[in-house]
JSON list of C-alpha atoms in Angstrom, two decimals:
[
{"chain": "A", "resi": 1, "resn": "PRO", "atom": "CA", "xyz": [6.92, -8.45, 15.91]},
{"chain": "A", "resi": 2, "resn": "LYS", "atom": "CA", "xyz": [9.91, -6.42, 17.39]},
{"chain": "A", "resi": 3, "resn": "LEU", "atom": "CA", "xyz": [9.14, -8.60, 20.87]},
{"chain": "A", "resi": 4, "resn": "TRP", "atom": "CA", "xyz": [8.58, -12.39, 19.31]},
{"chain": "A", "resi": 5, "resn": "PRO", "atom": "CA", "xyz": [12.49, -13.10, 19.56]},
{"chain": "A", "resi": 6, "resn": "GLY", "atom": "CA", "xyz": [12.66, -12.38, 23.09]},
{"chain": "A", "resi": 7, "resn": "LEU", "atom": "CA", "xyz": [9.30, -14.41, 23.92]},
{"chain": "A", "resi": 8, "resn": "ALA", "atom": "CA", "xyz": [10.23, -17.33, 21.78]},
{"chain": "A", "resi": 9, "resn": "GLU", "atom": "CA", "xyz": [13.81, -17.58, 24.26]},
{"chain": "A", "resi": 10, "resn": "ALA", "atom": "CA", "xyz": [11.56, -17.06, 26.94]},
{"chain": "A", "resi": 11, "resn": "LEU", "atom": "CA", "xyz": [9.46, -19.80, 26.44]},
{"chain": "A", "resi": 12, "resn": "ALA", "atom": "CA", "xyz": [12.45, -22.03, 25.45]},
{"chain": "A", "resi": 13, "resn": "GLU", "atom": "CA", "xyz": [13.77, -21.46, 28.77]},
{"chain": "A", "resi": 14, "resn": "ALA", "atom": "CA", "xyz": [10.04, -21.75, 30.60]},
{"chain": "A", "resi": 15, "resn": "GLU", "atom": "CA", "xyz": [9.89, -25.13, 28.77]},
{"chain": "A", "resi": 16, "resn": "ALA", "atom": "CA", "xyz": [13.92, -26.46, 29.90]},
{"chain": "A", "resi": 17, "resn": "GLY", "atom": "CA", "xyz": [12.97, -25.43, 33.54]},
{"chain": "A", "resi": 18, "resn": "ASN", "atom": "CA", "xyz": [13.91, -21.80, 33.94]},
{"chain": "A", "resi": 19, "resn": "PRO", "atom": "CA", "xyz": [10.73, -19.69, 33.52]},
{"chain": "A", "resi": 20, "resn": "GLN", "atom": "CA", "xyz": [12.36, -16.41, 35.38]},
{"chain": "A", "resi": 21, "resn": "HIS", "atom": "CA", "xyz": [12.97, -14.40, 31.93]},
{"chain": "A", "resi": 22, "resn": "LEU", "atom": "CA", "xyz": [9.06, -15.22, 30.86]},
{"chain": "A", "resi": 23, "resn": "TYR", "atom": "CA", "xyz": [8.66, -13.96, 34.94]},
{"chain": "A", "resi": 24, "resn": "ASP", "atom": "CA", "xyz": [10.46, -10.80, 33.99]},
{"chain": "A", "resi": 25, "resn": "ARG", "atom": "CA", "xyz": [9.00, -9.99, 30.77]},
{"chain": "A", "resi": 26, "resn": "GLU", "atom": "CA", "xyz": [5.28, -10.25, 32.58]},
{"chain": "A", "resi": 27, "resn": "TYR", "atom": "CA", "xyz": [6.34, -8.54, 35.43]},
{"chain": "A", "resi": 28, "resn": "GLY", "atom": "CA", "xyz": [9.85, -6.95, 35.55]},
{"chain": "A", "resi": 29, "resn": "SER", "atom": "CA", "xyz": [8.85, -3.81, 33.90]},
{"chain": "A", "resi": 30, "resn": "PHE", "atom": "CA", "xyz": [5.76, -3.55, 36.07]},
{"chain": "A", "resi": 31, "resn": "GLU", "atom": "CA", "xyz": [5.61, 0.46, 36.87]},
{"chain": "A", "resi": 32, "resn": "VAL", "atom": "CA", "xyz": [3.80, 1.63, 39.89]},
{"chain": "A", "resi": 33, "resn": "LEU", "atom": "CA", "xyz": [1.68, 4.53, 39.22]},
{"chain": "A", "resi": 34, "resn": "LYS", "atom": "CA", "xyz": [3.49, 7.44, 40.22]},
{"chain": "A", "resi": 35, "resn": "PRO", "atom": "CA", "xyz": [1.11, 10.89, 39.80]},
{"chain": "A", "resi": 36, "resn": "SER", "atom": "CA", "xyz": [3.29, 14.29, 40.27]},
{"chain": "A", "resi": 37, "resn": "ASN", "atom": "CA", "xyz": [2.96, 16.83, 42.96]},
{"chain": "A", "resi": 38, "resn": "GLY", "atom": "CA", "xyz": [-1.02, 17.49, 43.21]},
{"chain": "A", "resi": 39, "resn": "ASN", "atom": "CA", "xyz": [0.29, 20.88, 44.40]},
{"chain": "A", "resi": 40, "resn": "GLU", "atom": "CA", "xyz": [2.10, 21.66, 40.98]},
{"chain": "A", "resi": 41, "resn": "ASN", "atom": "CA", "xyz": [-0.02, 24.01, 38.19]},
{"chain": "A", "resi": 42, "resn": "VAL", "atom": "CA", "xyz": [-2.72, 21.29, 36.71]},
{"chain": "A", "resi": 43, "resn": "PHE", "atom": "CA", "xyz": [-1.01, 21.73, 33.46]},
{"chain": "A", "resi": 44, "resn": "ASN", "atom": "CA", "xyz": [2.05, 20.28, 34.52]},
{"chain": "A", "resi": 45, "resn": "ARG", "atom": "CA", "xyz": [0.45, 17.23, 35.84]},
{"chain": "A", "resi": 46, "resn": "TYR", "atom": "CA", "xyz": [1.36, 13.91, 34.81]},
{"chain": "A", "resi": 47, "resn": "MET", "atom": "CA", "xyz": [1.66, 10.32, 35.34]},
{"chain": "A", "resi": 48, "resn": "GLU", "atom": "CA", "xyz": [4.50, 8.30, 34.05]},
{"chain": "A", "resi": 49, "resn": "ARG", "atom": "CA", "xyz": [2.22, 5.73, 32.73]},
{"chain": "A", "resi": 50, "resn": "GLN", "atom": "CA", "xyz": [-0.28, 6.37, 30.03]},
{"chain": "A", "resi": 51, "resn": "MET", "atom": "CA", "xyz": [-1.95, 3.24, 28.57]},
{"chain": "A", "resi": 52, "resn": "LEU", "atom": "CA", "xyz": [-3.80, 3.12, 31.95]},
{"chain": "A", "resi": 53, "resn": "PRO", "atom": "CA", "xyz": [-7.69, 2.43, 32.48]},
{"chain": "A", "resi": 54, "resn": "VAL", "atom": "CA", "xyz": [-8.66, 6.14, 33.70]},
{"chain": "A", "resi": 55, "resn": "THR", "atom": "CA", "xyz": [-7.39, 7.34, 29.95]},
{"chain": "A", "resi": 56, "resn": "ILE", "atom": "CA", "xyz": [-8.39, 4.60, 28.29]},
{"chain": "A", "resi": 57, "resn": "SER", "atom": "CA", "xyz": [-12.12, 5.37, 29.20]},
{"chain": "A", "resi": 58, "resn": "ALA", "atom": "CA", "xyz": [-11.86, 9.24, 29.48]},
{"chain": "A", "resi": 59, "resn": "ILE", "atom": "CA", "xyz": [-11.37, 8.33, 25.35]},
{"chain": "A", "resi": 60, "resn": "MET", "atom": "CA", "xyz": [-13.75, 5.42, 25.06]},
{"chain": "A", "resi": 61, "resn": "CYS", "atom": "CA", "xyz": [-16.38, 5.99, 26.90]},
{"chain": "A", "resi": 62, "resn": "SER", "atom": "CA", "xyz": [-16.66, 9.60, 26.31]},
{"chain": "A", "resi": 63, "resn": "ASP", "atom": "CA", "xyz": [-16.86, 8.98, 22.64]},
{"chain": "A", "resi": 64, "resn": "SER", "atom": "CA", "xyz": [-19.42, 5.63, 22.95]},
{"chain": "A", "resi": 65, "resn": "GLU", "atom": "CA", "xyz": [-22.15, 5.87, 21.66]},
{"chain": "A", "resi": 66, "resn": "LYS", "atom": "CA", "xyz": [-24.68, 4.03, 24.28]},
{"chain": "A", "resi": 67, "resn": "PRO", "atom": "CA", "xyz": [-23.11, 3.47, 28.63]},
{"chain": "A", "resi": 68, "resn": "ALA", "atom": "CA", "xyz": [-22.06, 0.06, 28.82]},
{"chain": "A", "resi": 69, "resn": "PRO", "atom": "CA", "xyz": [-24.79, -2.38, 30.26]},
{"chain": "A", "resi": 70, "resn": "LYS", "atom": "CA", "xyz": [-25.86, -2.12, 34.12]},
{"chain": "A", "resi": 71, "resn": "SER", "atom": "CA", "xyz": [-26.71, -5.34, 35.57]},
{"chain": "A", "resi": 72, "resn": "LEU", "atom": "CA", "xyz": [-24.65, -7.99, 35.89]},
{"chain": "A", "resi": 73, "resn": "ASP", "atom": "CA", "xyz": [-27.13, -9.89, 33.65]},
{"chain": "A", "resi": 74, "resn": "GLN", "atom": "CA", "xyz": [-27.07, -7.72, 31.19]},
{"chain": "A", "resi": 75, "resn": "TYR", "atom": "CA", "xyz": [-23.07, -7.51, 30.97]},
{"chain": "A", "resi": 76, "resn": "ALA", "atom": "CA", "xyz": [-22.93, -11.47, 30.76]},
{"chain": "A", "resi": 77, "resn": "GLN", "atom": "CA", "xyz": [-25.03, -11.24, 28.07]},
{"chain": "A", "resi": 78, "resn": "TYR", "atom": "CA", "xyz": [-22.93, -8.60, 26.38]},
{"chain": "A", "resi": 79, "resn": "ILE", "atom": "CA", "xyz": [-19.60, -10.75, 26.76]},
{"chain": "A", "resi": 80, "resn": "ARG", "atom": "CA", "xyz": [-21.50, -13.85, 25.24]},
{"chain": "A", "resi": 81, "resn": "GLU", "atom": "CA", "xyz": [-22.32, -11.52, 22.01]},
{"chain": "A", "resi": 82, "resn": "MET", "atom": "CA", "xyz": [-19.24, -9.84, 21.63]},
{"chain": "A", "resi": 83, "resn": "ASP", "atom": "CA", "xyz": [-17.26, -13.90, 22.10]},
{"chain": "A", "resi": 84, "resn": "LYS", "atom": "CA", "xyz": [-19.22, -14.59, 18.86]},
{"chain": "A", "resi": 85, "resn": "LEU", "atom": "CA", "xyz": [-17.14, -11.82, 17.22]},
{"chain": "A", "resi": 86, "resn": "SER", "atom": "CA", "xyz": [-13.64, -12.16, 18.35]},
{"chain": "A", "resi": 87, "resn": "PRO", "atom": "CA", "xyz": [-11.36, -14.75, 20.30]},
{"chain": "A", "resi": 88, "resn": "ILE", "atom": "CA", "xyz": [-10.34, -11.93, 22.46]},
{"chain": "A", "resi": 89, "resn": "ALA", "atom": "CA", "xyz": [-13.74, -10.53, 22.89]},
{"chain": "A", "resi": 90, "resn": "ASP", "atom": "CA", "xyz": [-13.36, -10.63, 26.62]},
{"chain": "A", "resi": 91, "resn": "VAL", "atom": "CA", "xyz": [-10.36, -8.09, 26.72]},
{"chain": "A", "resi": 92, "resn": "TRP", "atom": "CA", "xyz": [-12.13, -5.64, 24.68]},
{"chain": "A", "resi": 93, "resn": "ALA", "atom": "CA", "xyz": [-15.67, -6.55, 27.30]},
{"chain": "A", "resi": 94, "resn": "MET", "atom": "CA", "xyz": [-13.40, -5.74, 30.05]},
{"chain": "A", "resi": 95, "resn": "LEU", "atom": "CA", "xyz": [-12.37, -2.48, 29.29]},
{"chain": "A", "resi": 96, "resn": "THR", "atom": "CA", "xyz": [-16.28, -1.35, 27.66]},
{"chain": "A", "resi": 97, "resn": "GLY", "atom": "CA", "xyz": [-17.06, -2.70, 31.47]},
{"chain": "A", "resi": 98, "resn": "PHE", "atom": "CA", "xyz": [-15.17, 0.37, 32.70]},
{"chain": "A", "resi": 99, "resn": "CYS", "atom": "CA", "xyz": [-17.71, 2.65, 31.18]},
{"chain": "A", "resi": 100, "resn": "ALA", "atom": "CA", "xyz": [-20.46, 1.26, 33.21]},
{"chain": "A", "resi": 101, "resn": "THR", "atom": "CA", "xyz": [-19.87, 3.74, 35.91]},
{"chain": "A", "resi": 102, "resn": "TRP", "atom": "CA", "xyz": [-18.04, 6.45, 33.96]},
{"chain": "A", "resi": 103, "resn": "LYS", "atom": "CA", "xyz": [-20.55, 9.54, 34.11]},
{"chain": "A", "resi": 104, "resn": "ILE", "atom": "CA", "xyz": [-18.69, 12.28, 32.09]},
{"chain": "A", "resi": 105, "resn": "ARG", "atom": "CA", "xyz": [-19.84, 13.18, 28.51]},
{"chain": "A", "resi": 106, "resn": "PRO", "atom": "CA", "xyz": [-18.42, 15.35, 26.18]},
{"chain": "A", "resi": 107, "resn": "GLY", "atom": "CA", "xyz": [-19.46, 18.68, 25.20]},
{"chain": "A", "resi": 108, "resn": "GLN", "atom": "CA", "xyz": [-19.33, 17.45, 21.87]},
{"chain": "A", "resi": 109, "resn": "ARG", "atom": "CA", "xyz": [-19.80, 14.10, 19.61]},
{"chain": "A", "resi": 110, "resn": "TYR", "atom": "CA", "xyz": [-20.38, 13.31, 16.27]},
{"chain": "A", "resi": 111, "resn": "ASP", "atom": "CA", "xyz": [-23.19, 11.52, 16.01]},
{"chain": "A", "resi": 112, "resn": "GLY", "atom": "CA", "xyz": [-23.28, 10.89, 12.24]},
{"chain": "A", "resi": 113, "resn": "PRO", "atom": "CA", "xyz": [-23.63, 11.12, 9.38]},
{"chain": "A", "resi": 114, "resn": "TRP", "atom": "CA", "xyz": [-21.53, 7.75, 8.70]},
{"chain": "A", "resi": 115, "resn": "SER", "atom": "CA", "xyz": [-21.11, 6.94, 5.45]},
{"chain": "A", "resi": 116, "resn": "VAL", "atom": "CA", "xyz": [-22.01, 8.64, 2.18]},
{"chain": "A", "resi": 117, "resn": "GLU", "atom": "CA", "xyz": [-25.26, 6.41, 1.85]},
{"chain": "A", "resi": 118, "resn": "GLU", "atom": "CA", "xyz": [-25.90, 8.62, 4.91]},
{"chain": "A", "resi": 119, "resn": "GLY", "atom": "CA", "xyz": [-25.74, 11.65, 3.52]},
{"chain": "A", "resi": 120, "resn": "LEU", "atom": "CA", "xyz": [-21.86, 12.06, 4.63]},
{"chain": "A", "resi": 121, "resn": "LYS", "atom": "CA", "xyz": [-20.39, 14.76, 2.76]},
{"chain": "A", "resi": 122, "resn": "LYS", "atom": "CA", "xyz": [-17.11, 14.97, 0.60]},
{"chain": "A", "resi": 123, "resn": "THR", "atom": "CA", "xyz": [-13.92, 15.56, 2.68]},
{"chain": "A", "resi": 124, "resn": "ARG", "atom": "CA", "xyz": [-11.62, 18.66, 0.87]},
{"chain": "A", "resi": 125, "resn": "PHE", "atom": "CA", "xyz": [-9.22, 16.22, 0.39]},
{"chain": "A", "resi": 126, "resn": "PRO", "atom": "CA", "xyz": [-9.27, 12.48, 0.43]},
{"chain": "A", "resi": 127, "resn": "ILE", "atom": "CA", "xyz": [-8.35, 10.51, 3.87]},
{"chain": "A", "resi": 128, "resn": "LEU", "atom": "CA", "xyz": [-5.50, 7.58, 3.96]},
{"chain": "A", "resi": 129, "resn": "TYR", "atom": "CA", "xyz": [-5.94, 4.60, 5.83]},
{"chain": "A", "resi": 130, "resn": "ALA", "atom": "CA", "xyz": [-3.07, 2.68, 6.35]},
{"chain": "A", "resi": 131, "resn": "SER", "atom": "CA", "xyz": [-3.53, -0.96, 7.96]},
{"chain": "A", "resi": 132, "resn": "LEU", "atom": "CA", "xyz": [-1.93, -4.07, 8.40]},
{"chain": "A", "resi": 133, "resn": "ASP", "atom": "CA", "xyz": [-3.63, -7.43, 7.13]},
{"chain": "A", "resi": 134, "resn": "ALA", "atom": "CA", "xyz": [-3.02, -8.88, 10.53]},
{"chain": "A", "resi": 135, "resn": "ASP", "atom": "CA", "xyz": [-3.91, -6.37, 13.28]},
{"chain": "A", "resi": 136, "resn": "PRO", "atom": "CA", "xyz": [-5.03, -8.23, 16.21]},
{"chain": "A", "resi": 137, "resn": "VAL", "atom": "CA", "xyz": [-6.70, -4.72, 17.43]},
{"chain": "A", "resi": 138, "resn": "THR", "atom": "CA", "xyz": [-7.97, -2.59, 14.42]},
{"chain": "A", "resi": 139, "resn": "PRO", "atom": "CA", "xyz": [-8.48, -5.45, 11.68]},
{"chain": "A", "resi": 140, "resn": "LEU", "atom": "CA", "xyz": [-7.74, -4.65, 7.99]},
{"chain": "A", "resi": 141, "resn": "ALA", "atom": "CA", "xyz": [-11.75, -5.26, 7.50]},
{"chain": "A", "resi": 142, "resn": "ALA", "atom": "CA", "xyz": [-12.56, -1.99, 9.90]},
{"chain": "A", "resi": 143, "resn": "ALA", "atom": "CA", "xyz": [-10.22, -0.08, 7.35]},
{"chain": "A", "resi": 144, "resn": "GLN", "atom": "CA", "xyz": [-12.35, -1.64, 4.40]},
{"chain": "A", "resi": 145, "resn": "LYS", "atom": "CA", "xyz": [-15.27, -0.59, 6.19]},
{"chain": "A", "resi": 146, "resn": "MET", "atom": "CA", "xyz": [-14.46, 3.09, 7.07]},
{"chain": "A", "resi": 147, "resn": "ALA", "atom": "CA", "xyz": [-13.08, 3.55, 3.59]},
{"chain": "A", "resi": 148, "resn": "LYS", "atom": "CA", "xyz": [-16.00, 2.53, 2.06]},
{"chain": "A", "resi": 149, "resn": "SER", "atom": "CA", "xyz": [-18.21, 4.32, 4.01]},
{"chain": "A", "resi": 150, "resn": "PHE", "atom": "CA", "xyz": [-16.37, 7.33, 2.99]},
{"chain": "A", "resi": 151, "resn": "GLY", "atom": "CA", "xyz": [-16.52, 6.66, -0.47]},
{"chain": "A", "resi": 152, "resn": "ASN", "atom": "CA", "xyz": [-13.74, 6.55, -3.01]},
{"chain": "A", "resi": 153, "resn": "GLN", "atom": "CA", "xyz": [-13.90, 10.35, -3.60]},
{"chain": "A", "resi": 154, "resn": "SER", "atom": "CA", "xyz": [-12.86, 10.73, 0.23]},
{"chain": "A", "resi": 155, "resn": "ALA", "atom": "CA", "xyz": [-10.75, 8.04, 1.14]},
{"chain": "A", "resi": 156, "resn": "ALA", "atom": "CA", "xyz": [-8.31, 5.94, -0.05]},
{"chain": "A", "resi": 157, "resn": "LEU", "atom": "CA", "xyz": [-7.00, 2.34, 1.77]},
{"chain": "A", "resi": 158, "resn": "LEU", "atom": "CA", "xyz": [-3.49, 1.52, 2.02]},
{"chain": "A", "resi": 159, "resn": "VAL", "atom": "CA", "xyz": [-2.66, -2.35, 2.73]},
{"chain": "A", "resi": 160, "resn": "GLN", "atom": "CA", "xyz": [0.31, -3.64, 4.03]},
{"chain": "A", "resi": 161, "resn": "GLU", "atom": "CA", "xyz": [1.15, -7.51, 4.88]},
{"chain": "A", "resi": 162, "resn": "GLY", "atom": "CA", "xyz": [2.28, -7.65, 8.39]},
{"chain": "A", "resi": 163, "resn": "PHE", "atom": "CA", "xyz": [1.60, -8.62, 11.98]},
{"chain": "A", "resi": 164, "resn": "GLY", "atom": "CA", "xyz": [1.00, -6.29, 14.82]},
{"chain": "A", "resi": 165, "resn": "HIS", "atom": "CA", "xyz": [-0.81, -3.01, 15.49]},
{"chain": "A", "resi": 166, "resn": "CYS", "atom": "CA", "xyz": [-0.72, -0.28, 13.30]},
{"chain": "A", "resi": 167, "resn": "THR", "atom": "CA", "xyz": [1.56, 0.48, 10.19]},
{"chain": "A", "resi": 168, "resn": "VAL", "atom": "CA", "xyz": [5.06, 1.01, 12.39]},
{"chain": "A", "resi": 169, "resn": "ALA", "atom": "CA", "xyz": [4.71, -2.51, 14.07]},
{"chain": "A", "resi": 170, "resn": "HIS", "atom": "CA", "xyz": [5.83, -3.89, 11.11]},
{"chain": "A", "resi": 171, "resn": "PRO", "atom": "CA", "xyz": [7.88, -1.17, 9.55]},
{"chain": "A", "resi": 172, "resn": "SER", "atom": "CA", "xyz": [7.66, -1.24, 5.94]},
{"chain": "A", "resi": 173, "resn": "ILE", "atom": "CA", "xyz": [9.94, 1.51, 3.51]},
{"chain": "A", "resi": 174, "resn": "CYS", "atom": "CA", "xyz": [6.96, 1.21, 0.89]},
{"chain": "A", "resi": 175, "resn": "THR", "atom": "CA", "xyz": [4.52, 2.22, 3.63]},
{"chain": "A", "resi": 176, "resn": "VAL", "atom": "CA", "xyz": [6.16, 5.14, 4.92]},
{"chain": "A", "resi": 177, "resn": "LYS", "atom": "CA", "xyz": [7.40, 6.53, 1.67]},
{"chain": "A", "resi": 178, "resn": "ALA", "atom": "CA", "xyz": [3.45, 6.42, 0.50]},
{"chain": "A", "resi": 179, "resn": "ILE", "atom": "CA", "xyz": [2.57, 8.18, 3.74]},
{"chain": "A", "resi": 180, "resn": "ARG", "atom": "CA", "xyz": [5.24, 10.77, 3.07]},
{"chain": "A", "resi": 181, "resn": "GLU", "atom": "CA", "xyz": [3.69, 11.51, -0.12]},
{"chain": "A", "resi": 182, "resn": "TYR", "atom": "CA", "xyz": [0.59, 11.93, 1.28]},
{"chain": "A", "resi": 183, "resn": "PHE", "atom": "CA", "xyz": [1.61, 14.66, 3.80]},
{"chain": "A", "resi": 184, "resn": "LEU", "atom": "CA", "xyz": [4.14, 16.37, 2.16]},
{"chain": "A", "resi": 185, "resn": "GLU", "atom": "CA", "xyz": [2.86, 16.36, -1.65]},
{"chain": "A", "resi": 186, "resn": "GLY", "atom": "CA", "xyz": [-0.46, 15.81, -1.23]},
{"chain": "A", "resi": 187, "resn": "LYS", "atom": "CA", "xyz": [-0.42, 12.49, -3.87]},
{"chain": "A", "resi": 188, "resn": "VAL", "atom": "CA", "xyz": [-2.82, 9.36, -2.56]},
{"chain": "A", "resi": 189, "resn": "PRO", "atom": "CA", "xyz": [-2.09, 5.96, -3.15]},
{"chain": "A", "resi": 190, "resn": "ALA", "atom": "CA", "xyz": [-3.51, 4.12, -6.25]},
{"chain": "A", "resi": 191, "resn": "PRO", "atom": "CA", "xyz": [-6.74, 1.85, -5.10]},
{"chain": "A", "resi": 192, "resn": "GLY", "atom": "CA", "xyz": [-5.48, -1.86, -4.78]},
{"chain": "A", "resi": 193, "resn": "THR", "atom": "CA", "xyz": [-2.06, -0.69, -3.27]},
{"chain": "A", "resi": 194, "resn": "VAL", "atom": "CA", "xyz": [-0.01, -3.38, -1.32]},
{"chain": "A", "resi": 195, "resn": "CYS", "atom": "CA", "xyz": [3.23, -2.93, 0.72]},
{"chain": "A", "resi": 196, "resn": "LYS", "atom": "CA", "xyz": [5.42, -5.89, 2.33]},
{"chain": "A", "resi": 197, "resn": "PRO", "atom": "CA", "xyz": [7.38, -4.89, 5.04]},
{"chain": "A", "resi": 198, "resn": "GLU", "atom": "CA", "xyz": [11.27, -5.72, 5.63]},
{"chain": "A", "resi": 199, "resn": "PRO", "atom": "CA", "xyz": [12.23, -9.10, 6.18]},
{"chain": "A", "resi": 200, "resn": "GLY", "atom": "CA", "xyz": [15.32, -8.03, 8.71]},
{"chain": "A", "resi": 201, "resn": "TYR", "atom": "CA", "xyz": [12.26, -6.85, 11.32]},
{"chain": "A", "resi": 202, "resn": "LEU", "atom": "CA", "xyz": [10.27, -9.97, 11.89]},
{"chain": "A", "resi": 203, "resn": "PHE", "atom": "CA", "xyz": [13.63, -11.65, 11.70]},
{"chain": "A", "resi": 204, "resn": "PRO", "atom": "CA", "xyz": [16.57, -9.86, 13.02]},
{"chain": "A", "resi": 205, "resn": "GLY", "atom": "CA", "xyz": [19.17, -12.51, 11.48]},
{"chain": "A", "resi": 206, "resn": "ASN", "atom": "CA", "xyz": [18.68, -11.69, 7.82]},
{"chain": "A", "resi": 207, "resn": "GLU", "atom": "CA", "xyz": [18.64, -7.59, 9.12]},
{"chain": "A", "resi": 208, "resn": "THR", "atom": "CA", "xyz": [22.30, -6.93, 7.90]},
{"chain": "A", "resi": 209, "resn": "ARG", "atom": "CA", "xyz": [21.46, -8.71, 4.44]},
{"chain": "A", "resi": 210, "resn": "SER", "atom": "CA", "xyz": [18.99, -6.93, 3.85]},
{"chain": "A", "resi": 211, "resn": "VAL", "atom": "CA", "xyz": [19.74, -3.33, 4.91]},
{"chain": "A", "resi": 212, "resn": "ALA", "atom": "CA", "xyz": [22.61, -3.85, 2.60]},
{"chain": "A", "resi": 213, "resn": "GLY", "atom": "CA", "xyz": [20.51, -4.13, -0.23]},
{"chain": "A", "resi": 214, "resn": "LEU", "atom": "CA", "xyz": [18.90, -0.72, 0.37]},
{"chain": "A", "resi": 215, "resn": "SER", "atom": "CA", "xyz": [20.09, 2.49, -0.98]},
{"chain": "A", "resi": 216, "resn": "LEU", "atom": "CA", "xyz": [21.33, 5.49, 0.87]},
{"chain": "A", "resi": 217, "resn": "GLU", "atom": "CA", "xyz": [18.20, 7.11, 1.23]},
{"chain": "A", "resi": 218, "resn": "ASP", "atom": "CA", "xyz": [16.48, 3.96, 2.01]},
{"chain": "A", "resi": 219, "resn": "GLN", "atom": "CA", "xyz": [18.98, 2.61, 4.45]},
{"chain": "A", "resi": 220, "resn": "LYS", "atom": "CA", "xyz": [18.46, 5.90, 6.45]},
{"chain": "A", "resi": 221, "resn": "LEU", "atom": "CA", "xyz": [14.27, 5.47, 6.38]},
{"chain": "A", "resi": 222, "resn": "TRP", "atom": "CA", "xyz": [14.73, 2.09, 7.35]},
{"chain": "A", "resi": 223, "resn": "GLU", "atom": "CA", "xyz": [16.45, 3.07, 10.65]},
{"chain": "A", "resi": 224, "resn": "ALA", "atom": "CA", "xyz": [14.15, 6.25, 10.98]},
{"chain": "A", "resi": 225, "resn": "VAL", "atom": "CA", "xyz": [10.80, 3.61, 10.69]},
{"chain": "A", "resi": 226, "resn": "LYS", "atom": "CA", "xyz": [12.88, 0.85, 12.70]},
{"chain": "A", "resi": 227, "resn": "GLY", "atom": "CA", "xyz": [12.80, 3.66, 15.69]},
{"chain": "A", "resi": 228, "resn": "LEU", "atom": "CA", "xyz": [9.42, 4.08, 15.42]},
{"chain": "A", "resi": 229, "resn": "GLY", "atom": "CA", "xyz": [8.39, 0.56, 15.45]},
{"chain": "A", "resi": 230, "resn": "ASP", "atom": "CA", "xyz": [10.97, -0.14, 18.52]},
{"chain": "A", "resi": 231, "resn": "MET", "atom": "CA", "xyz": [9.51, 2.84, 20.59]},
{"chain": "A", "resi": 232, "resn": "SER", "atom": "CA", "xyz": [5.55, 1.39, 19.82]},
{"chain": "A", "resi": 233, "resn": "ALA", "atom": "CA", "xyz": [7.36, -2.15, 21.30]},
{"chain": "A", "resi": 234, "resn": "GLN", "atom": "CA", "xyz": [8.29, -0.30, 24.23]},
{"chain": "A", "resi": 235, "resn": "PHE", "atom": "CA", "xyz": [5.03, 0.97, 25.20]},
{"chain": "A", "resi": 236, "resn": "GLY", "atom": "CA", "xyz": [3.14, -2.32, 24.69]},
{"chain": "A", "resi": 237, "resn": "HIS", "atom": "CA", "xyz": [1.56, -0.90, 21.53]},
{"chain": "A", "resi": 238, "resn": "VAL", "atom": "CA", "xyz": [2.53, -4.02, 19.48]}
]
């Protein structure tokens, strides 16, 4: 949502015959991968860009239960099956395609059980799942499935209305307070808890009026959570 106002402006300019703004949004911030000096200590090496295929593969392919299809026919069939599940299936199919050549397997990998029905034991303290109801990457249905798999004694679900990936994408003071209570006071939201986002983030013109109606404590909290949302947008996570 943080990027939507700028995108709207870029689309309007492109429609008026000036595509420069739209081009700059897509390619202007592109950075060439610049690894640090390879002669440095291995623990000091870094790469300036994070969300790279190699970093994604290292986690996703190593954690996966099965390797990606090996042949082109198998891969094509896999894409067709994925396409039945989601309109953005081609994106995920491309990411999992990297696993076809990923040979590294972790020394330890959890293979289940995945639910209380399968014998999953009760956790020492309930896990809190927080999900937007319009998350295009990790949908609410997935959070509901995870919470159900762990059971009522081991998991709780906090639903937040909003758009984007992860709750910081569409900041909500209600959500932040619930998460703060969870970590600092050990309180779990009541079943069925639903939080709403602050209107000043999605429509910046309303931000001044929205913030003015908050208490001083909530205003500081709003600035903090808004900063998290802005930072996530810079990294392309939302």
